N, CA and C of each residue as an Amber inpcrd file, in Angstrom:
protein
   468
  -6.8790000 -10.7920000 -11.5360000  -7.6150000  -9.5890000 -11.9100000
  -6.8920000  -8.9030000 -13.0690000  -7.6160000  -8.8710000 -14.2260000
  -6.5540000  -7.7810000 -15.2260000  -6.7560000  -6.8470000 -15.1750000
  -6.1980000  -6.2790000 -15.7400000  -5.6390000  -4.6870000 -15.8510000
  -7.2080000  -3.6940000 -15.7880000  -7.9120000  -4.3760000 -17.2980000
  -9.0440000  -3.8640000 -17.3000000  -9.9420000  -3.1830000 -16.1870000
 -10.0740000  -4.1980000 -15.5970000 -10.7780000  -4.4980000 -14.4810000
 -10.7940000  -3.4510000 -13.2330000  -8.7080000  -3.4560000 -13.1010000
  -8.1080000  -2.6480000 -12.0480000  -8.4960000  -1.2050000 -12.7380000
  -8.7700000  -0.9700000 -13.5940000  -8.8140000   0.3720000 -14.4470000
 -10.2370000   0.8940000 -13.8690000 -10.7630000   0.0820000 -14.4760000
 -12.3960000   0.3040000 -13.8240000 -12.8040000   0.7680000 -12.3030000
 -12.2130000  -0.2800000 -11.7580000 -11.9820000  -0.1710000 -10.0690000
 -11.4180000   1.4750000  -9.9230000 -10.4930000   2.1830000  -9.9990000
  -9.8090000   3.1260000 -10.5140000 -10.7100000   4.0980000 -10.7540000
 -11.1600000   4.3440000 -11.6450000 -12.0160000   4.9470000 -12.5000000
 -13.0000000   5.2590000 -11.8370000 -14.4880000   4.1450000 -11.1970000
 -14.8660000   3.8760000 -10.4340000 -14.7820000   4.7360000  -9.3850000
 -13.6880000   4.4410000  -8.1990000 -13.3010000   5.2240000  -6.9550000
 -13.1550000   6.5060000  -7.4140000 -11.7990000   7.3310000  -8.3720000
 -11.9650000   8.3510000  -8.1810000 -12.7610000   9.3570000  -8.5970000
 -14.0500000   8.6990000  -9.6950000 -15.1080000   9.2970000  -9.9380000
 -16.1130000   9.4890000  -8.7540000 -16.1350000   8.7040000  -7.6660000
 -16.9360000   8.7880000  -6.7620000 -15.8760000  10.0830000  -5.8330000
 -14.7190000   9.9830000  -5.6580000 -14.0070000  11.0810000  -4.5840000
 -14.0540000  12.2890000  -5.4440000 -14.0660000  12.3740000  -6.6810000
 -14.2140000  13.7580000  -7.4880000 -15.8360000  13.9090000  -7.0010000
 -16.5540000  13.2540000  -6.9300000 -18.1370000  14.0610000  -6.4320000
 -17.8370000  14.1130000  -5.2530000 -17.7230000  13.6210000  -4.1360000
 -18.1270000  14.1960000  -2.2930000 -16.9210000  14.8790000  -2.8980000
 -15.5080000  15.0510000  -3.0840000 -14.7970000  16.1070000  -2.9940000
 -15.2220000  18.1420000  -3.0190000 -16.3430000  18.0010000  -4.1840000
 -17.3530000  19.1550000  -4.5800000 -17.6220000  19.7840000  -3.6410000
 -18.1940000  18.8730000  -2.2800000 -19.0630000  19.3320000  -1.0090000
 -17.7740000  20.3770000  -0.4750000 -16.1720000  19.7130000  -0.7810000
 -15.3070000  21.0070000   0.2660000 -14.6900000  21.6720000  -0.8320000
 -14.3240000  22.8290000   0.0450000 -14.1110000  23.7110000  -0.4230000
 -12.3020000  24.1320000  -0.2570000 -11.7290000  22.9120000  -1.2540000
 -10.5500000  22.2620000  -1.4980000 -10.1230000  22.8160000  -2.5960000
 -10.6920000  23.4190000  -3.5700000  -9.9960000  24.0960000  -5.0520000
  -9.2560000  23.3940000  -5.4220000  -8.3790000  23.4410000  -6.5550000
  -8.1400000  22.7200000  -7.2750000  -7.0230000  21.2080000  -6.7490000
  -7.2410000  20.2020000  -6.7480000  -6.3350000  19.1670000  -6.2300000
  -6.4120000  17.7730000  -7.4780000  -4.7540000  16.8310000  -7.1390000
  -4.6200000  16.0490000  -7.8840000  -4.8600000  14.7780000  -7.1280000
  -5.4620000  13.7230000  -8.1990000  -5.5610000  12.4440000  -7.5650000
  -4.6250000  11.2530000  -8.3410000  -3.4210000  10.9750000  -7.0300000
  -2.4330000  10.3990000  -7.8900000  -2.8870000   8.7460000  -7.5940000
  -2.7480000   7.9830000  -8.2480000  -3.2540000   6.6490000  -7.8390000
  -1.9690000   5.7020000  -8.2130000  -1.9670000   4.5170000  -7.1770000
  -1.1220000   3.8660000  -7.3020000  -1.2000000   2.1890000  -6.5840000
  -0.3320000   0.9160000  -6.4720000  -0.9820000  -0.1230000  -5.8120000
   0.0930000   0.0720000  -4.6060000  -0.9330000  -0.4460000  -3.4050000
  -0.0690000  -0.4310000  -2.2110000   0.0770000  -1.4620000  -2.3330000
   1.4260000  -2.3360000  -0.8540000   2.2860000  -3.2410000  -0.3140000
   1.3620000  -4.7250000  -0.4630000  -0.1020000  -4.7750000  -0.1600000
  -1.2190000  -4.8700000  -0.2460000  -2.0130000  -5.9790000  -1.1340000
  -1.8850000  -5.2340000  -2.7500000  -2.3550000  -5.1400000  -3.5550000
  -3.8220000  -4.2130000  -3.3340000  -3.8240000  -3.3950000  -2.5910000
  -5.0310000  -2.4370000  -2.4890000  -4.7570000  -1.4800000  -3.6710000
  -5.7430000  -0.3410000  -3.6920000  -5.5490000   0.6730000  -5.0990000
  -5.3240000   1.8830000  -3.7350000  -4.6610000   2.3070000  -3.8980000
  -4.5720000   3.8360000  -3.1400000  -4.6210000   4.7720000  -3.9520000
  -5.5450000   6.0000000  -2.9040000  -5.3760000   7.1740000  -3.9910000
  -4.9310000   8.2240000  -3.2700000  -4.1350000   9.1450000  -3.8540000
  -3.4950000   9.8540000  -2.9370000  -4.0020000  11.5910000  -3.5630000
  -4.3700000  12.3240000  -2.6480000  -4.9190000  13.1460000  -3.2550000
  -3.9120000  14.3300000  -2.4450000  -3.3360000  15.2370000  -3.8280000
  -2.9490000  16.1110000  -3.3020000  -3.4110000  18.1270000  -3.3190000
  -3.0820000  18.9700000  -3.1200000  -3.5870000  20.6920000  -3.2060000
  -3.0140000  21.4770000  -2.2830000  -3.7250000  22.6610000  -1.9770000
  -3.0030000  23.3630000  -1.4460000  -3.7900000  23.5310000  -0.1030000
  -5.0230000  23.3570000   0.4520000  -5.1940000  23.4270000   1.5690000
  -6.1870000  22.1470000   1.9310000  -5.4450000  21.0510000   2.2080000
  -6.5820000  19.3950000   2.5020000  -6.5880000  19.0440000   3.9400000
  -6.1750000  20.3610000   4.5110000  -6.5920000  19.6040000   6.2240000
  -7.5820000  19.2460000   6.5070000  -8.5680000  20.1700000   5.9070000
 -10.0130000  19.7270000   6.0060000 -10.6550000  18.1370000   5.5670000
  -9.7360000  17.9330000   4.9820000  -9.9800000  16.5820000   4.5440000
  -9.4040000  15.4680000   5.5780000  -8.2720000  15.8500000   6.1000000
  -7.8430000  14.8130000   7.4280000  -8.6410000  14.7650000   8.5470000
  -8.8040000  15.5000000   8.7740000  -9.7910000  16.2380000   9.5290000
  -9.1090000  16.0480000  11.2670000  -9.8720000  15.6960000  12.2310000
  -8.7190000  15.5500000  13.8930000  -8.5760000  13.9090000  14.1010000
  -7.6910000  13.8150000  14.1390000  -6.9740000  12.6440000  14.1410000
  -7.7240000  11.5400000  12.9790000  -7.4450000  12.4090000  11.6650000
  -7.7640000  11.4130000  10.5970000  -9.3810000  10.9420000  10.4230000
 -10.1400000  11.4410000  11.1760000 -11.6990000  11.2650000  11.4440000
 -12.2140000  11.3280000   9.9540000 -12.3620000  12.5940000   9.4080000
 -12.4490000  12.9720000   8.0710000 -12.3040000  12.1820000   7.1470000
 -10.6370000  11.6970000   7.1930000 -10.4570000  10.8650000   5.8470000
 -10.6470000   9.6280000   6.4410000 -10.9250000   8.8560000   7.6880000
 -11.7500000   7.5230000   7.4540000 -12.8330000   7.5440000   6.7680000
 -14.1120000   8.6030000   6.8860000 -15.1550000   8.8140000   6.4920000
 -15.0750000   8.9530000   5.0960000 -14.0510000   9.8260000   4.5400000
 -14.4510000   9.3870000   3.0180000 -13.5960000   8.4590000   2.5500000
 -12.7230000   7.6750000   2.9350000 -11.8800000   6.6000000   2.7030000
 -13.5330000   5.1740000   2.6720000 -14.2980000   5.6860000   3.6830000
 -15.4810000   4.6340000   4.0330000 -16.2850000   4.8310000   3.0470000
 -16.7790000   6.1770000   2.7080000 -18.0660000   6.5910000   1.4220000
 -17.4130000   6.1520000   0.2790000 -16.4630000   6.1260000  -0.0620000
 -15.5370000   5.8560000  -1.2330000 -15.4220000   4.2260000  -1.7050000
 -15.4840000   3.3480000  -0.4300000 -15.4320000   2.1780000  -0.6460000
 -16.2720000   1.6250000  -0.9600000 -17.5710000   1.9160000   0.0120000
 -19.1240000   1.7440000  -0.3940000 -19.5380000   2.0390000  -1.7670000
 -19.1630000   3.2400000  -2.4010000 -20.2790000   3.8210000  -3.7440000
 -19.1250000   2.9260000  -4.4720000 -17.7940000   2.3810000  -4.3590000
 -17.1620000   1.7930000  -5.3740000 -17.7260000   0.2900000  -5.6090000
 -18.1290000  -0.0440000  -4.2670000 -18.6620000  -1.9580000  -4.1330000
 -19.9240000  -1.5160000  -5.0300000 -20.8420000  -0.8790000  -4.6720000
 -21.9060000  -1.1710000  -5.1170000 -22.1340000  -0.6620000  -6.4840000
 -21.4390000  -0.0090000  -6.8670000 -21.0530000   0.2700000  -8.7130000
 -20.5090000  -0.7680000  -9.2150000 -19.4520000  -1.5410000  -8.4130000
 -18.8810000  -2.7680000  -9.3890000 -19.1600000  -3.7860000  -9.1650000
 -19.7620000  -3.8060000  -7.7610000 -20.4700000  -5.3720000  -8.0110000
 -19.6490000  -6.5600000  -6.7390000 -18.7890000  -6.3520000  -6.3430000
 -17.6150000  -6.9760000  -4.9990000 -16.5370000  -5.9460000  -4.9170000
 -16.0280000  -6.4170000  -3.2200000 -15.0810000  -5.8210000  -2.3740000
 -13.9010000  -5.7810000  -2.7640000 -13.1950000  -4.3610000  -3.3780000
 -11.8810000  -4.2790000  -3.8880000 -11.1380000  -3.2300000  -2.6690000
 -10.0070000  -3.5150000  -2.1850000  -9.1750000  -2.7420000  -1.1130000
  -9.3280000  -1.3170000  -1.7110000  -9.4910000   0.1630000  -1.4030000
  -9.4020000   0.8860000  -1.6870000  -9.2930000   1.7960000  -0.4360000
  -8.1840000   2.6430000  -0.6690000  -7.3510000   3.4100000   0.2480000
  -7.2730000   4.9240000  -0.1790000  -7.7460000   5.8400000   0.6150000
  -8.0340000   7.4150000   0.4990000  -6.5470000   7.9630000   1.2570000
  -5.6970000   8.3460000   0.7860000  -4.9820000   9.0140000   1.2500000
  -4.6640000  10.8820000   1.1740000  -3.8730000  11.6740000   2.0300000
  -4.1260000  13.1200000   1.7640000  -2.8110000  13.2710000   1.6280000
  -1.9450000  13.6670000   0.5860000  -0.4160000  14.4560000   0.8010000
   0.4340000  13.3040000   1.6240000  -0.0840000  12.3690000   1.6450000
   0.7970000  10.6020000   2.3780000   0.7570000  10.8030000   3.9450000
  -0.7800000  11.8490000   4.5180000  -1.3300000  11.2170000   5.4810000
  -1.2140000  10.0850000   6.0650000  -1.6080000   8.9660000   5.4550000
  -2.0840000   7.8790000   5.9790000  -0.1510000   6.9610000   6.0670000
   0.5250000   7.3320000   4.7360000   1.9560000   6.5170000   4.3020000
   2.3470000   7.0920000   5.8560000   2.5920000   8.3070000   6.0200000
   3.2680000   8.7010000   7.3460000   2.5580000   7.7210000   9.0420000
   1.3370000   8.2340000   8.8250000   1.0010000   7.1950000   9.9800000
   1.5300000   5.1930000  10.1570000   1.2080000   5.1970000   9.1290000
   1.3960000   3.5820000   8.9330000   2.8480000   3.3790000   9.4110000
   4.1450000   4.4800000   8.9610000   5.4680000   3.7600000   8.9200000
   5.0560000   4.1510000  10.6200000   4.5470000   5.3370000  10.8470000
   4.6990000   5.5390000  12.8240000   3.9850000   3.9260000  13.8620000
   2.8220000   3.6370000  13.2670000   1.9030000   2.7570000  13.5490000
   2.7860000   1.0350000  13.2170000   3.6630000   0.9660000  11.9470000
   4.7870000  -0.3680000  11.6700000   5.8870000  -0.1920000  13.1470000
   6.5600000   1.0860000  13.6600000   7.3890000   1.3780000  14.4260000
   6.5690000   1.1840000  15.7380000   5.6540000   2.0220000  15.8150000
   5.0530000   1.0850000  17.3490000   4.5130000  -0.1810000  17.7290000
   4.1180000  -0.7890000  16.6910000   4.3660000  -2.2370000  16.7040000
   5.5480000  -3.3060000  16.3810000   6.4570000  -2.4440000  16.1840000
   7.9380000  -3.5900000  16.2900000   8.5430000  -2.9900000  17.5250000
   8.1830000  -1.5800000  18.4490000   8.8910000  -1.4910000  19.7180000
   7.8010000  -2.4010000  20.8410000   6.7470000  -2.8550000  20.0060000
   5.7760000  -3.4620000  21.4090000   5.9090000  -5.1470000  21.2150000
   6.4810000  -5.3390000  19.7160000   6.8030000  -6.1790000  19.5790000
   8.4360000  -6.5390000  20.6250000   8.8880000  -5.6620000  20.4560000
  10.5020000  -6.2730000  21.2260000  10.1800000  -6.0990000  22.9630000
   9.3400000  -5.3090000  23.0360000   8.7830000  -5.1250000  24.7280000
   8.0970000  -6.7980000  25.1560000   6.8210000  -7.1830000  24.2210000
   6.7750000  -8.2930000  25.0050000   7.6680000  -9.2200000  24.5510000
   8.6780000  -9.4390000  23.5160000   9.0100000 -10.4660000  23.9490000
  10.1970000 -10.5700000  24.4850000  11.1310000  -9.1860000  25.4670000
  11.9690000  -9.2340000  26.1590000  11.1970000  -8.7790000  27.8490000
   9.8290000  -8.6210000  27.9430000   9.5270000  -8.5150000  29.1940000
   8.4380000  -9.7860000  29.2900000   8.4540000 -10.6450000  27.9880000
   7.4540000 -12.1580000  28.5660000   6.2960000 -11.8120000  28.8630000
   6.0790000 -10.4420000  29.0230000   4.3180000 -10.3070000  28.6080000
   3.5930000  -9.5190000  27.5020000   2.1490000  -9.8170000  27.6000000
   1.5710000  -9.1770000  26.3840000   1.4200000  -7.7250000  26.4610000
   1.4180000  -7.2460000  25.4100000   1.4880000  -5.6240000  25.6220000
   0.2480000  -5.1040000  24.9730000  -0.7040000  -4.4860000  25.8680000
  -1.3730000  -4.0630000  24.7640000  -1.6150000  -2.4390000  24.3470000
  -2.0670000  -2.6900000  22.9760000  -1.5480000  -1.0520000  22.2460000
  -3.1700000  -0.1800000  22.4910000  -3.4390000   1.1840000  22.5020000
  -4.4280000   1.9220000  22.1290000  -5.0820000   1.7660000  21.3070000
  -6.9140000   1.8350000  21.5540000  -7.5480000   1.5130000  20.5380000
  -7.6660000   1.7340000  19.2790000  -7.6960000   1.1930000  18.4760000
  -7.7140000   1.5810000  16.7040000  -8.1170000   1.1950000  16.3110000
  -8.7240000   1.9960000  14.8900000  -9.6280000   1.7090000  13.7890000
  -9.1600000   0.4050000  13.3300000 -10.0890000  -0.0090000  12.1850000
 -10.0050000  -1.4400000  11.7130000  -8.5820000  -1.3400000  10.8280000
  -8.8590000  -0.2550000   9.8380000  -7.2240000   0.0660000   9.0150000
  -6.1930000  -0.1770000  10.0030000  -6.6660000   0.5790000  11.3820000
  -5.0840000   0.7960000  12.1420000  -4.3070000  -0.6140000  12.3720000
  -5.4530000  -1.1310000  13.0370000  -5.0680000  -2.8790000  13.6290000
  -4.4700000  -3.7640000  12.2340000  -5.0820000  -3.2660000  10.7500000
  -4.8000000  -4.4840000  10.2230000  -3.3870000  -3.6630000  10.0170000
  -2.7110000  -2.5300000   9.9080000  -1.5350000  -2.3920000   9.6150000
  -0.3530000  -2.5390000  10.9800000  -1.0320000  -3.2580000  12.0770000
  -0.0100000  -3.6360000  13.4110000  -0.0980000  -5.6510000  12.9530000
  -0.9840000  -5.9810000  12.4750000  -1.2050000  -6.9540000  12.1710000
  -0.1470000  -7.5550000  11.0010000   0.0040000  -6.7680000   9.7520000
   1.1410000  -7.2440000   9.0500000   2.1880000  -6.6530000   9.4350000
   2.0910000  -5.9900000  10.1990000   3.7170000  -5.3770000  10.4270000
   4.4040000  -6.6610000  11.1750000   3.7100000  -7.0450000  12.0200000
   4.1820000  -8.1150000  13.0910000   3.8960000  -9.8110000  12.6020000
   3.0070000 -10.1010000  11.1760000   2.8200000 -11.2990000  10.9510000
   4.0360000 -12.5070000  11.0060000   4.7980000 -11.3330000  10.2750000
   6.4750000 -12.4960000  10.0770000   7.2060000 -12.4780000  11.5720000
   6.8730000 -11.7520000  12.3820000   8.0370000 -12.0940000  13.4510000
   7.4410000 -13.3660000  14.4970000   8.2710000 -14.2540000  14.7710000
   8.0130000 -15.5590000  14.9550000   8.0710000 -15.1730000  16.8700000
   8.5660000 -14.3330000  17.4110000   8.8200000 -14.2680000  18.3970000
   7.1140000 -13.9220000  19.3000000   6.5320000 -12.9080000  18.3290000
   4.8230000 -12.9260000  18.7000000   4.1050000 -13.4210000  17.7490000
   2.3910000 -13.2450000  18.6680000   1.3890000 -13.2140000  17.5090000
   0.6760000 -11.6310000  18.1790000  -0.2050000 -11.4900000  17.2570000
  -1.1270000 -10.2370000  17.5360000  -2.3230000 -10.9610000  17.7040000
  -3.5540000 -10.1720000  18.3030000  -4.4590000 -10.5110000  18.2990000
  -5.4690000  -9.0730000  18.3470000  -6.6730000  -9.0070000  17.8760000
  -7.7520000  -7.9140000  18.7330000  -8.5470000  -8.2940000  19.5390000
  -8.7440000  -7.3180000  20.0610000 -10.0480000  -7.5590000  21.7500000
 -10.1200000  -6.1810000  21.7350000 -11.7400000  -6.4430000  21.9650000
 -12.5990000  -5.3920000  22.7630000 -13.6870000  -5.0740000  21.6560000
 -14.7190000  -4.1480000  22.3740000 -15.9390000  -4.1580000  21.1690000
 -15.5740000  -2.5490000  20.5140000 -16.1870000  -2.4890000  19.3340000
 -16.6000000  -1.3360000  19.2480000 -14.9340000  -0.2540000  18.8970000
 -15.3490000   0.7770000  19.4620000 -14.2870000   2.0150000  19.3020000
 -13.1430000   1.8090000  20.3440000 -13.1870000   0.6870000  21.2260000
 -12.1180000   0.2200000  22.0560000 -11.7640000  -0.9040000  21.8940000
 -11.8580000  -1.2370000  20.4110000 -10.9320000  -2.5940000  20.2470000
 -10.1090000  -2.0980000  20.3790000  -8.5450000  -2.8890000  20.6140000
  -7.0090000  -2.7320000  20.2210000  -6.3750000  -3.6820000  19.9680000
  -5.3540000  -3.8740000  19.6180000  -4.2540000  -4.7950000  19.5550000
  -3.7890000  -5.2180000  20.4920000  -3.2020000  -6.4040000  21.0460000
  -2.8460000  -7.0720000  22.0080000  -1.3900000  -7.9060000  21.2890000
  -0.5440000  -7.7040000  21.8230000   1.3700000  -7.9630000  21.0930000
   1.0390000  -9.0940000  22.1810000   1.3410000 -10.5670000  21.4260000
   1.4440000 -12.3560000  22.6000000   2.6810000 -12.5320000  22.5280000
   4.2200000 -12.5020000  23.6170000   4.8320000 -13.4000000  23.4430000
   4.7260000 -14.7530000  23.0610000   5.2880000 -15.2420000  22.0850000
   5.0770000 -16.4380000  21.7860000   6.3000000 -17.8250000  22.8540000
């Protein structure tokens, strides 16, 4: 992918989060953009009052992390990773969400069974998913439908 391209993508997304942004009543805020661990585009938006934007337990910013991805596919044409973050919202959860999957990681494989974690969004699972890809001692897996999938830690 060149540069171009990533620019566009870019461009693209935070032209679409500068419009639904309008709807709150957020005053003035910056949108810092950068590539995650990934190769996704994250955008990190910062101001002075964005709770409203996290909204209770992150509800909020899945939803426009979701509207954001959508108006970006269908402006450019295919699926590019794109990540809504608030003030490193999401950076803070992930390192908490990497840490509870390397303590459920050392649980099953010093108690020989599978452990399984609380349900989570699709983001949540895929970031228990690489946290744990390299350790040879498990695998991960998901189960369950709907808003009660979760993660499941396999001794290997």
């Amino acid at each position: 992918m060149t540069d171009e391209m990533l620019d566009n993508i870019a461009d693209t997304a935070i032209a679409a989060l500068q419009d639904i942004l309008k709807y709150f009543n957020v005053g003035e805020v910056t949108i810092d953009e950068y590539e995650g661990d990934e190769g996704e585009l994250i955008l990190d938006i910062t101001g002075d009052d964005l709770a409203v934007l996290i909204g209770r337990h992150g509800k909020t910013l899945d939803a426009l992390q979701f509207l954001v991805s959508a108006i970006t596919v269908r402006t450019i044409g295919f699926r590019y990773p794109v990540v809504i973050d608030v003030e490193g919202y999401k950076s803070r959860q992930r390192q908490k969400l990497e840490s509870i999957a390397r303590t459920s990681a050392n649980r099953a494989a010093s108690q020989h069974r599978s452990i399984k974690l609380r349900p989570m969004t699709p983001y949540e699972r895929r970031i228990v998913h690489i946290a744990l890809r390299d350790d040879d001692r498990v695998e991960t897996a998901s189960e369950g439908e709907g808003s009660a999938r979760h993660v499941v830690v396999i001794p290997l």
